[in-house]
Amino acid sequence: MTRPTPLSGFPEWLPEQRLVEQQVLDRLRRTFELYGFSPLETRAVEPLDQLLRKGETSKEVYTLRRLQAAEGEDEQSLGLHFDLTVPFARYVLENAGKLQFPFRRYQIQKVWRGERPQEGRYREFLQADIDIVDRDTLPSHYEAEIPLVIGDALRSLPIPPVKIMVNNRKLCEGFYRGLGLEDPEEILRIVDKLDKIGPNAVKAEIQQKATEAQAEACLALAGISAQDASFADDVRKLGVEHPLLDEGIAELTAVVETAREHSPGLVEATLKIARGLDYYTGTVYETELAGFERFGSICSGGRYDNLASAGRDVFPGVGISIGVSRLLGLLFKADALGVTRPVPTAVLVALWSEEERAASNRIAASLRARGIATEVAPVPAKLGKQIRYAERRGIPFVWFPANGENPDQVKDIRSGEQAAAEAQTWAPPAADMAPTLR
Amino acid sequence: MTRPTPLSGFPEWLPEQRLVEQQVLDRLRRTFELYGFSPLETRAVEPLDQLLRKGETSKEVYTLRRLQAAEGEDEQSLGLHFDLTVPFARYVLENAGKLQFPFRRYQIQKVWRGERPQEGRYREFLQADIDIVDRDTLPSHYEAEIPLVIGDALRSLPIPPVKIMVNNRKLCEGFYRGLGLEDPEEILRIVDKLDKIGPNAVKAEIQQKATEAQAEACLALAGISAQDASFADDVRKLGVEHPLLDEGIAELTAVVETAREHSPGLVEATLKIARGLDYYTGTVYETELAGFERFGSICSGGRYDNLASAGRDVFPGVGISIGVSRLLGLLFKADALGVTRPVPTAVLVALWSEEERAASNRIAASLRARGIATEVAPVPAKLGKQIRYAERRGIPFVWFPANGENPDQVKDIRSGEQAAAEAQTWAPPAADMAPTLR
């Protein structure tokens, strides 16, 4: 076998980076569960026709085939899921009779997109999603709860501050309709390009469907942002009226004000936020990481009313998705997130001779029984070599088993401090028990 | 959309079952880390030629294709991994320069096999693997460590007792060669069928390659088992001699005796264990769950010397894999593993009116800040209805916010007990903090 090389678009972490990822996921899970979200996983595959329901994403799907499928075998076409929302909607429909509604779940899984690889685009990546779905109707207060959860989750990590930018589809649609524009989705798609092509180009594009005054009003709306209910005054000043606009303003006000009480500075009403996918029907979210704004949103989502329905059953929902691989990729590249040591192991038990391995094993077992991660030295090398092995691995303590007249001793190889110790009672300082994020 | 139906071979758990799975994985991880194994994940895909290196498994591979791949586009053929050992071997080769050896990692991921679905066979399932690899040579004491880790991991779960059955390839090969048989792999493949086709059929098959006396000796060897070093005496009694046999006996003795000191009753030398995959070169492991023996091994593996090599670099290893989906599938079907409550939530904060939601949110935030998982009621329904909602979800406590003259109160809805409480100080009994396995 020749030495293998990485596959473009399929990132893999080194062990220390994976340790970081694992700890990040543990903290996210912890917060999600504090808010009562249940863990859930769905299979990696969906029937292809389900994945292609939204034509826009069809080009990103990986399809599957059994290598040894029999000639003419008529199996259902399957593809790998490209997000966690479509599989979740399908899961809710399939298991509706066994779930309690409103149903809140978190889901942390890989997704796959067969895109052409390019800078910052992965073909396989990890997402962490939360969603709340209800049967028939979903109260809009859940749209205000989602940013609290995400705020607590992301703020539990030692990363730069985040800002969740929220908008509301009803607000925009109501505004555009109040202006007399008949294809609000089209306008939204154009406004979505604001950061990319700039206000002049957006205005020119809108004017292909509207008057100059209408285009200017759309741009003025997109320019509004505030961290409190004052955004509503700015919208009102534009003089447009529509019942849907009123609804949207009320919902967005509730989101902003709920977040302002819970976590000042976390949420901002940002009326240019559009979100590409057109299944959103209410609040939409995007999230900026301070210092990494140019890389786009690290956590996005919104309210959807038409994603899960079968016959007369409808299950409206609201959810958001943290792009974990993307976030970690950015932070690793900037050397902005790490861990206090690169391995779980706190103690290396030294070995005097291969014949005395059982004695070293007993010490290790005794430490492990009290939650202290421990390895025994690979070989009974010279002591200096065993200590250097611990150093290389990043293990902070080396344990020397009793030897002749000498009792058991433990050495902190960072400070060089060494003292007699008993395997039944000794413990490292709390900060050294396990690696933690830094 | 019509109501979707399950896909055969792609199991999905209900939320409560996934909660169980999550807790099982947490306990496995905990044990793996106590032994110093680092977490690792590899991408889901490998180049197809890598997956097909062992012809035997080729029929089980799912291949991938980008739905919108351009005509004539010459992309590398990819397939989903069918185990975690092949990707790990590739990862070690690819990253050898960045890893510290001996390298110990655990890996918990889905794998896919495009088999025809049949009873108990999954096409997508979760495995939890541990492996230790070293550069050039791997001391055999690691073959004795693996059962200690797995024993501690599985015994941390409230499941029936497990028995790890071990054998050694060198022992078998040495024995067969000592008998004068020239194709030991072929004999091993026949012995592997012992439980399936019985001793007479095995004997008949071996006799196609050997004399009756040789066949009987092979069967006699396969009949030996013991939980201590006494198996060696039984082997010696068969009167066969070969240097490889001596090596195998010594290694197997070390495995059995190391385990006997650490966890009496855990490990048994069982000389009929063969393992199908032919990359094993030393100790092999299979694991029986008491009461579920007929479903086969829940945890298997062994020592391999030739899986990872590039040019002059070789990385021998030893590892074992817990079939998590299969294990849970069996236990769920037998109703033999569950959780103390079906949701993470400990407390439901009731809601007097939608206008007072902020007050209920504040109580919830205060409880969460002290690690108590809390939800706020979906709607300000009649109190009885809110309590029934908690009951239906399996939430043990309902919190009533202060109301007029009444202070805050909390009710254990299982006992009906209710008392005044403060959100800044109240905590549930330790057993109710989080759901745990039972």
PDB file of C-alpha atoms in Angstrom, chain A residues 1-7 10 12-15 18-19 22 26 29-30 33-45 47-48 50 52-53 58-59 61-68 70 73 75-76 78 80 90-91 93-96 98-104 106 109-110 112 114-116 123-124 139 141-142 145 258 261-262 309-311 313 342-345 354 357-358 361-362 365 368 371-375 378-379 389 392-393, chain B residues 1-7 10 12-15 18-19 22 26 29-30 33-45 47-48 50 52-53 58-59 61-68 70 73 75-76 78 80 90-91 93-96 98-104 106 109-110 112 114-116 123-124 139 141-142 145 258 261-262 309-311 313 342-345 354 357-358 361-362 365 368 371-375 378-379 389 392-393:
ATOM      1  CA  MET A   1       0.000   0.000   0.000  1.00  0.00           C
ATOM      2  CA  THR A   2       1.331   3.457  -0.835  1.00  0.00           C
ATOM      3  CA  ARG A   3       0.924   6.202   1.719  1.00  0.00           C
ATOM      4  CA  PRO A   4      -2.635   7.513   1.364  1.00  0.00           C
ATOM      5  CA  THR A   5      -3.429  11.201   0.867  1.00  0.00           C
ATOM      6  CA  PRO A   6      -6.404  13.262   2.106  1.00  0.00           C
ATOM      7  CA  LEU A   7      -9.631  13.404   0.091  1.00  0.00           C
ATOM      8  CA  PHE A  10     -13.684  15.283   3.571  1.00  0.00           C
ATOM      9  CA  GLU A  12     -10.472  14.649   9.326  1.00  0.00           C
ATOM     10  CA  TRP A  13      -9.168  15.964  12.622  1.00  0.00           C
ATOM     11  CA  LEU A  14      -6.005  14.979  14.401  1.00  0.00           C
ATOM     12  CA  PRO A  15      -6.583  13.245  17.773  1.00  0.00           C
ATOM     13  CA  ARG A  18     -11.083  15.518  17.805  1.00  0.00           C
ATOM     14  CA  LEU A  19     -10.733  15.826  21.583  1.00  0.00           C
ATOM     15  CA  GLN A  22     -15.810  16.003  21.448  1.00  0.00           C
ATOM     16  CA  ASP A  26     -20.527  17.636  25.079  1.00  0.00           C
ATOM     17  CA  ARG A  29     -25.516  18.613  24.317  1.00  0.00           C
ATOM     18  CA  ARG A  30     -25.447  19.717  27.921  1.00  0.00           C
ATOM     19  CA  GLU A  33     -30.651  18.919  27.453  1.00  0.00           C
ATOM     20  CA  LEU A  34     -30.936  21.707  30.045  1.00  0.00           C
ATOM     21  CA  TYR A  35     -33.677  23.107  27.798  1.00  0.00           C
ATOM     22  CA  GLY A  36     -35.379  19.697  27.603  1.00  0.00           C
ATOM     23  CA  PHE A  37     -34.321  18.706  24.093  1.00  0.00           C
ATOM     24  CA  SER A  38     -34.139  14.928  23.616  1.00  0.00           C
ATOM     25  CA  PRO A  39     -31.252  13.362  21.717  1.00  0.00           C
ATOM     26  CA  LEU A  40     -32.192  11.875  18.367  1.00  0.00           C
ATOM     27  CA  GLU A  41     -30.454  10.329  15.373  1.00  0.00           C
ATOM     28  CA  THR A  42     -31.884   9.462  12.009  1.00  0.00           C
ATOM     29  CA  ARG A  43     -30.432   7.080   9.425  1.00  0.00           C
ATOM     30  CA  ALA A  44     -27.898   8.600   6.998  1.00  0.00           C
ATOM     31  CA  VAL A  45     -29.974   7.797   3.929  1.00  0.00           C
ATOM     32  CA  PRO A  47     -35.275   7.843  -0.481  1.00  0.00           C
ATOM     33  CA  LEU A  48     -33.976   9.939  -3.349  1.00  0.00           C
ATOM     34  CA  GLN A  50     -37.650  12.799  -0.698  1.00  0.00           C
ATOM     35  CA  LEU A  52     -35.181  15.932  -4.376  1.00  0.00           C
ATOM     36  CA  ARG A  53     -38.509  17.430  -3.298  1.00  0.00           C
ATOM     37  CA  SER A  58     -30.749  18.252  -6.088  1.00  0.00           C
ATOM     38  CA  LYS A  59     -27.301  18.841  -7.456  1.00  0.00           C
ATOM     39  CA  VAL A  61     -26.979  14.867  -3.340  1.00  0.00           C
ATOM     40  CA  TYR A  62     -24.780  11.766  -3.164  1.00  0.00           C
ATOM     41  CA  THR A  63     -26.649   8.716  -4.381  1.00  0.00           C
ATOM     42  CA  LEU A  64     -25.921   5.200  -3.151  1.00  0.00           C
ATOM     43  CA  ARG A  65     -25.623   1.911  -4.960  1.00  0.00           C
ATOM     44  CA  ARG A  66     -24.858  -1.580  -3.708  1.00  0.00           C
ATOM     45  CA  LEU A  67     -21.697  -2.593  -5.506  1.00  0.00           C
ATOM     46  CA  GLN A  68     -22.969  -6.119  -6.042  1.00  0.00           C
ATOM     47  CA  ALA A  70     -28.052  -8.032  -8.908  1.00  0.00           C
ATOM     48  CA  GLU A  73     -32.621  -5.596  -9.209  1.00  0.00           C
ATOM     49  CA  GLU A  75     -34.222  -1.404  -5.279  1.00  0.00           C
ATOM     50  CA  GLN A  76     -35.439   1.930  -3.975  1.00  0.00           C
ATOM     51  CA  LEU A  78     -31.293   6.116  -1.848  1.00  0.00           C
ATOM     52  CA  LEU A  80     -27.197  10.539   1.727  1.00  0.00           C
ATOM     53  CA  ARG A  90     -39.757  12.648   7.703  1.00  0.00           C
ATOM     54  CA  TYR A  91     -39.058  11.056  11.117  1.00  0.00           C
ATOM     55  CA  LEU A  93     -44.345  12.067  10.140  1.00  0.00           C
ATOM     56  CA  GLU A  94     -43.290   8.433  10.379  1.00  0.00           C
ATOM     57  CA  ASN A  95     -43.411   8.319  14.187  1.00  0.00           C
ATOM     58  CA  ALA A  96     -46.078  10.943  14.943  1.00  0.00           C
ATOM     59  CA  LYS A  98     -45.354   7.637  19.240  1.00  0.00           C
ATOM     60  CA  LEU A  99     -44.130  11.180  19.945  1.00  0.00           C
ATOM     61  CA  GLN A 100     -45.334  13.732  22.518  1.00  0.00           C
ATOM     62  CA  PHE A 101     -45.987  17.173  21.050  1.00  0.00           C
ATOM     63  CA  PRO A 102     -44.619  19.817  21.161  1.00  0.00           C
ATOM     64  CA  PHE A 103     -41.605  17.595  20.445  1.00  0.00           C
ATOM     65  CA  ARG A 104     -38.166  19.045  21.036  1.00  0.00           C
ATOM     66  CA  TYR A 106     -31.419  17.827  19.209  1.00  0.00           C
ATOM     67  CA  GLN A 109     -24.738  14.112  12.859  1.00  0.00           C
ATOM     68  CA  LYS A 110     -22.703  14.207   9.707  1.00  0.00           C
ATOM     69  CA  TRP A 112     -23.033  15.101   2.929  1.00  0.00           C
ATOM     70  CA  GLY A 114     -21.711  16.409  -3.387  1.00  0.00           C
ATOM     71  CA  GLU A 115     -20.547  19.925  -4.197  1.00  0.00           C
ATOM     72  CA  ARG A 116     -17.442  20.733  -6.127  1.00  0.00           C
ATOM     73  CA  ARG A 123     -18.500  17.473   1.260  1.00  0.00           C
ATOM     74  CA  GLU A 124     -18.888  15.825   4.658  1.00  0.00           C
ATOM     75  CA  PRO A 139     -47.003  29.056  19.233  1.00  0.00           C
ATOM     76  CA  HIS A 141     -42.953  32.030  21.562  1.00  0.00           C
ATOM     77  CA  TYR A 142     -40.798  29.070  20.504  1.00  0.00           C
ATOM     78  CA  GLU A 145     -36.757  30.453  22.772  1.00  0.00           C
ATOM     79  CA  THR A 258     -37.088  38.006  25.153  1.00  0.00           C
ATOM     80  CA  GLU A 261     -33.814  40.190  29.006  1.00  0.00           C
ATOM     81  CA  HIS A 262     -32.068  36.807  28.970  1.00  0.00           C
ATOM     82  CA  SER A 309     -47.337  17.163   6.379  1.00  0.00           C
ATOM     83  CA  ALA A 310     -49.160  14.000   5.423  1.00  0.00           C
ATOM     84  CA  GLY A 311     -52.831  14.164   4.523  1.00  0.00           C
ATOM     85  CA  ASP A 313     -51.617  16.179   9.576  1.00  0.00           C
ATOM     86  CA  PRO A 342      -3.832  16.461  24.049  1.00  0.00           C
ATOM     87  CA  VAL A 343      -4.822  13.095  25.590  1.00  0.00           C
ATOM     88  CA  PRO A 344      -7.385  11.896  28.152  1.00  0.00           C
ATOM     89  CA  THR A 345      -4.614  10.247  30.205  1.00  0.00           C
ATOM     90  CA  GLU A 354       7.992  -6.785  32.144  1.00  0.00           C
ATOM     91  CA  ARG A 357       3.603  -5.438  34.772  1.00  0.00           C
ATOM     92  CA  ALA A 358       0.861  -6.952  36.996  1.00  0.00           C
ATOM     93  CA  ASN A 361      -1.601  -2.787  36.238  1.00  0.00           C
ATOM     94  CA  ARG A 362      -2.942  -2.963  39.810  1.00  0.00           C
ATOM     95  CA  ALA A 365      -6.792  -0.171  38.078  1.00  0.00           C
ATOM     96  CA  ARG A 368      -9.117   4.296  37.251  1.00  0.00           C
ATOM     97  CA  GLY A 371     -11.998   8.230  37.783  1.00  0.00           C
ATOM     98  CA  ILE A 372      -8.337   9.004  37.053  1.00  0.00           C
ATOM     99  CA  ALA A 373      -7.428   8.176  33.446  1.00  0.00           C
ATOM    100  CA  THR A 374      -4.301   6.037  33.536  1.00  0.00           C
ATOM    101  CA  GLU A 375      -1.974   4.157  31.187  1.00  0.00           C
ATOM    102  CA  PRO A 378       4.557   0.437  26.894  1.00  0.00           C
ATOM    103  CA  VAL A 379       7.915  -1.144  27.773  1.00  0.00           C
ATOM    104  CA  TYR A 389       7.219   9.151  26.602  1.00  0.00           C
ATOM    105  CA  ARG A 392       5.616  13.451  24.289  1.00  0.00           C
ATOM    106  CA  ARG A 393       2.068  12.206  24.840  1.00  0.00           C
TER     107      ARG A 393
ATOM    108  CA  MET B   1     -46.504  13.828   1.128  1.00  0.00           C
ATOM    109  CA  THR B   2     -47.827  10.428   2.134  1.00  0.00           C
ATOM    110  CA  ARG B   3     -46.857   9.048   5.517  1.00  0.00           C
ATOM    111  CA  PRO B   4     -43.361   7.558   5.139  1.00  0.00           C
ATOM    112  CA  THR B   5     -42.529   3.989   6.152  1.00  0.00           C
ATOM    113  CA  PRO B   6     -39.305   2.546   7.610  1.00  0.00           C
ATOM    114  CA  LEU B   7     -36.475   1.416   5.318  1.00  0.00           C
ATOM    115  CA  PHE B  10     -31.815   1.075   8.505  1.00  0.00           C
ATOM    116  CA  GLU B  12     -33.995   4.257  13.892  1.00  0.00           C
ATOM    117  CA  TRP B  13     -34.647   4.523  17.614  1.00  0.00           C
ATOM    118  CA  LEU B  14     -37.491   6.317  19.310  1.00  0.00           C
ATOM    119  CA  PRO B  15     -36.385   9.303  21.440  1.00  0.00           C
ATOM    120  CA  ARG B  18     -31.866   7.083  21.670  1.00  0.00           C
ATOM    121  CA  LEU B  19     -31.539   8.462  25.205  1.00  0.00           C
ATOM    122  CA  GLN B  22     -26.556   8.040  24.271  1.00  0.00           C
ATOM    123  CA  ASP B  26     -21.232   7.939  27.354  1.00  0.00           C
ATOM    124  CA  ARG B  29     -16.415   6.524  26.225  1.00  0.00           C
ATOM    125  CA  ARG B  30     -15.815   7.094  29.909  1.00  0.00           C
ATOM    126  CA  GLU B  33     -10.806   7.413  28.231  1.00  0.00           C
ATOM    127  CA  LEU B  34      -9.950   6.006  31.681  1.00  0.00           C
ATOM    128  CA  TYR B  35      -7.595   3.661  29.817  1.00  0.00           C
ATOM    129  CA  GLY B  36      -6.092   6.579  27.876  1.00  0.00           C
ATOM    130  CA  PHE B  37      -7.777   6.000  24.518  1.00  0.00           C
ATOM    131  CA  SER B  38      -8.193   9.212  22.502  1.00  0.00           C
ATOM    132  CA  PRO B  39     -11.435   9.912  20.661  1.00  0.00           C
ATOM    133  CA  LEU B  40     -11.154   9.772  16.888  1.00  0.00           C
ATOM    134  CA  GLU B  41     -13.448   9.941  13.893  1.00  0.00           C
ATOM    135  CA  THR B  42     -12.669   9.216  10.281  1.00  0.00           C
ATOM    136  CA  ARG B  43     -14.640  10.320   7.225  1.00  0.00           C
ATOM    137  CA  ALA B  44     -17.495   7.999   6.177  1.00  0.00           C
ATOM    138  CA  VAL B  45     -16.017   7.306   2.747  1.00  0.00           C
ATOM    139  CA  PRO B  47     -11.550   5.161  -2.071  1.00  0.00           C
ATOM    140  CA  LEU B  48     -13.246   2.084  -3.478  1.00  0.00           C
ATOM    141  CA  GLN B  50      -9.059   0.507  -0.547  1.00  0.00           C
ATOM    142  CA  LEU B  52     -12.016  -3.816  -2.014  1.00  0.00           C
ATOM    143  CA  ARG B  53      -8.483  -4.829  -0.986  1.00  0.00           C
ATOM    144  CA  SER B  58     -16.601  -6.458  -1.780  1.00  0.00           C
ATOM    145  CA  LYS B  59     -20.204  -7.440  -2.126  1.00  0.00           C
ATOM    146  CA  VAL B  61     -19.942  -2.083  -0.103  1.00  0.00           C
ATOM    147  CA  TYR B  62     -22.204   0.870  -0.911  1.00  0.00           C
ATOM    148  CA  THR B  63     -20.696   3.019  -3.630  1.00  0.00           C
ATOM    149  CA  LEU B  64     -21.333   6.748  -3.934  1.00  0.00           C
ATOM    150  CA  ARG B  65     -22.057   8.939  -6.891  1.00  0.00           C
ATOM    151  CA  ARG B  66     -22.725  12.664  -7.152  1.00  0.00           C
ATOM    152  CA  LEU B  67     -26.201  12.919  -8.637  1.00  0.00           C
ATOM    153  CA  GLN B  68     -25.174  15.806 -10.856  1.00  0.00           C
ATOM    154  CA  ALA B  70     -20.756  16.159 -15.089  1.00  0.00           C
ATOM    155  CA  GLU B  73     -16.208  13.637 -15.130  1.00  0.00           C
ATOM    156  CA  GLU B  75     -13.807  11.480 -10.124  1.00  0.00           C
ATOM    157  CA  GLN B  76     -12.271   8.974  -7.744  1.00  0.00           C
ATOM    158  CA  LEU B  78     -15.791   6.293  -3.321  1.00  0.00           C
ATOM    159  CA  LEU B  80     -19.019   4.000   2.472  1.00  0.00           C
ATOM    160  CA  ARG B  90      -5.546   4.175   6.463  1.00  0.00           C
ATOM    161  CA  TYR B  91      -5.699   7.115   8.918  1.00  0.00           C
ATOM    162  CA  LEU B  93      -0.634   5.565   7.552  1.00  0.00           C
ATOM    163  CA  GLU B  94      -1.770   8.994   6.388  1.00  0.00           C
ATOM    164  CA  ASN B  95      -0.987  10.735   9.692  1.00  0.00           C
ATOM    165  CA  ALA B  96       1.870   8.593  11.017  1.00  0.00           C
ATOM    166  CA  LYS B  98       1.765  13.444  13.510  1.00  0.00           C
ATOM    167  CA  LEU B  99       0.835  10.604  15.877  1.00  0.00           C
ATOM    168  CA  GLN B 100       2.570   9.381  19.049  1.00  0.00           C
ATOM    169  CA  PHE B 101       3.116   5.616  19.127  1.00  0.00           C
ATOM    170  CA  PRO B 102       1.886   3.351  20.595  1.00  0.00           C
ATOM    171  CA  PHE B 103      -1.291   5.150  19.539  1.00  0.00           C
ATOM    172  CA  ARG B 104      -4.517   4.229  21.299  1.00  0.00           C
ATOM    173  CA  TYR B 106     -11.523   4.809  20.339  1.00  0.00           C
ATOM    174  CA  GLN B 109     -19.348   5.678  14.281  1.00  0.00           C
ATOM    175  CA  LYS B 110     -21.896   4.306  11.883  1.00  0.00           C
ATOM    176  CA  TRP B 112     -22.714   0.567   6.224  1.00  0.00           C
ATOM    177  CA  GLY B 114     -25.074  -3.273   1.425  1.00  0.00           C
ATOM    178  CA  GLU B 115     -26.219  -6.734   2.423  1.00  0.00           C
ATOM    179  CA  ARG B 116     -29.592  -8.187   1.613  1.00  0.00           C
ATOM    180  CA  ARG B 123     -27.375  -2.121   6.561  1.00  0.00           C
ATOM    181  CA  GLU B 124     -26.461   0.823   8.790  1.00  0.00           C
ATOM    182  CA  PRO B 139       4.277  -5.905  22.465  1.00  0.00           C
ATOM    183  CA  HIS B 141       0.821  -7.418  26.526  1.00  0.00           C
ATOM    184  CA  TYR B 142      -1.608  -5.130  24.691  1.00  0.00           C
ATOM    185  CA  GLU B 145      -5.150  -5.238  28.000  1.00  0.00           C
ATOM    186  CA  THR B 258      -4.084 -11.025  33.321  1.00  0.00           C
ATOM    187  CA  GLU B 261      -6.563 -11.196  38.224  1.00  0.00           C
ATOM    188  CA  HIS B 262      -8.423  -8.094  37.040  1.00  0.00           C
ATOM    189  CA  SER B 309       1.855  -0.765   5.920  1.00  0.00           C
ATOM    190  CA  ALA B 310       3.357   1.595   3.367  1.00  0.00           C
ATOM    191  CA  GLY B 311       6.801   0.904   1.993  1.00  0.00           C
ATOM    192  CA  ASP B 313       6.596   1.352   7.559  1.00  0.00           C
ATOM    193  CA  PRO B 342     -37.875   9.238  28.871  1.00  0.00           C
ATOM    194  CA  VAL B 343     -36.772  12.898  28.609  1.00  0.00           C
ATOM    195  CA  PRO B 344     -33.855  14.979  29.911  1.00  0.00           C
ATOM    196  CA  THR B 345     -36.290  17.464  31.510  1.00  0.00           C
ATOM    197  CA  GLU B 354     -49.005  34.183  28.072  1.00  0.00           C
ATOM    198  CA  ARG B 357     -44.174  33.913  30.215  1.00  0.00           C
ATOM    199  CA  ALA B 358     -41.155  36.119  31.038  1.00  0.00           C
ATOM    200  CA  ASN B 361     -38.690  31.942  31.744  1.00  0.00           C
ATOM    201  CA  ARG B 362     -36.777  33.600  34.586  1.00  0.00           C
ATOM    202  CA  ALA B 365     -33.162  30.170  33.597  1.00  0.00           C
ATOM    203  CA  ARG B 368     -30.852  25.699  34.396  1.00  0.00           C
ATOM    204  CA  GLY B 371     -27.774  22.290  36.058  1.00  0.00           C
ATOM    205  CA  ILE B 372     -31.464  21.411  36.389  1.00  0.00           C
ATOM    206  CA  ALA B 373     -33.032  20.622  32.995  1.00  0.00           C
ATOM    207  CA  THR B 374     -36.173  22.716  32.695  1.00  0.00           C
ATOM    208  CA  GLU B 375     -38.936  23.487  30.207  1.00  0.00           C
ATOM    209  CA  PRO B 378     -46.258  25.271  25.955  1.00  0.00           C
ATOM    210  CA  VAL B 379     -49.483  27.212  26.625  1.00  0.00           C
ATOM    211  CA  TYR B 389     -48.590  17.391  29.914  1.00  0.00           C
ATOM    212  CA  ARG B 392     -47.267  12.463  29.442  1.00  0.00           C
ATOM    213  CA  ARG B 393     -43.713  13.663  28.784  1.00  0.00           C
TER     214      ARG B 393
END
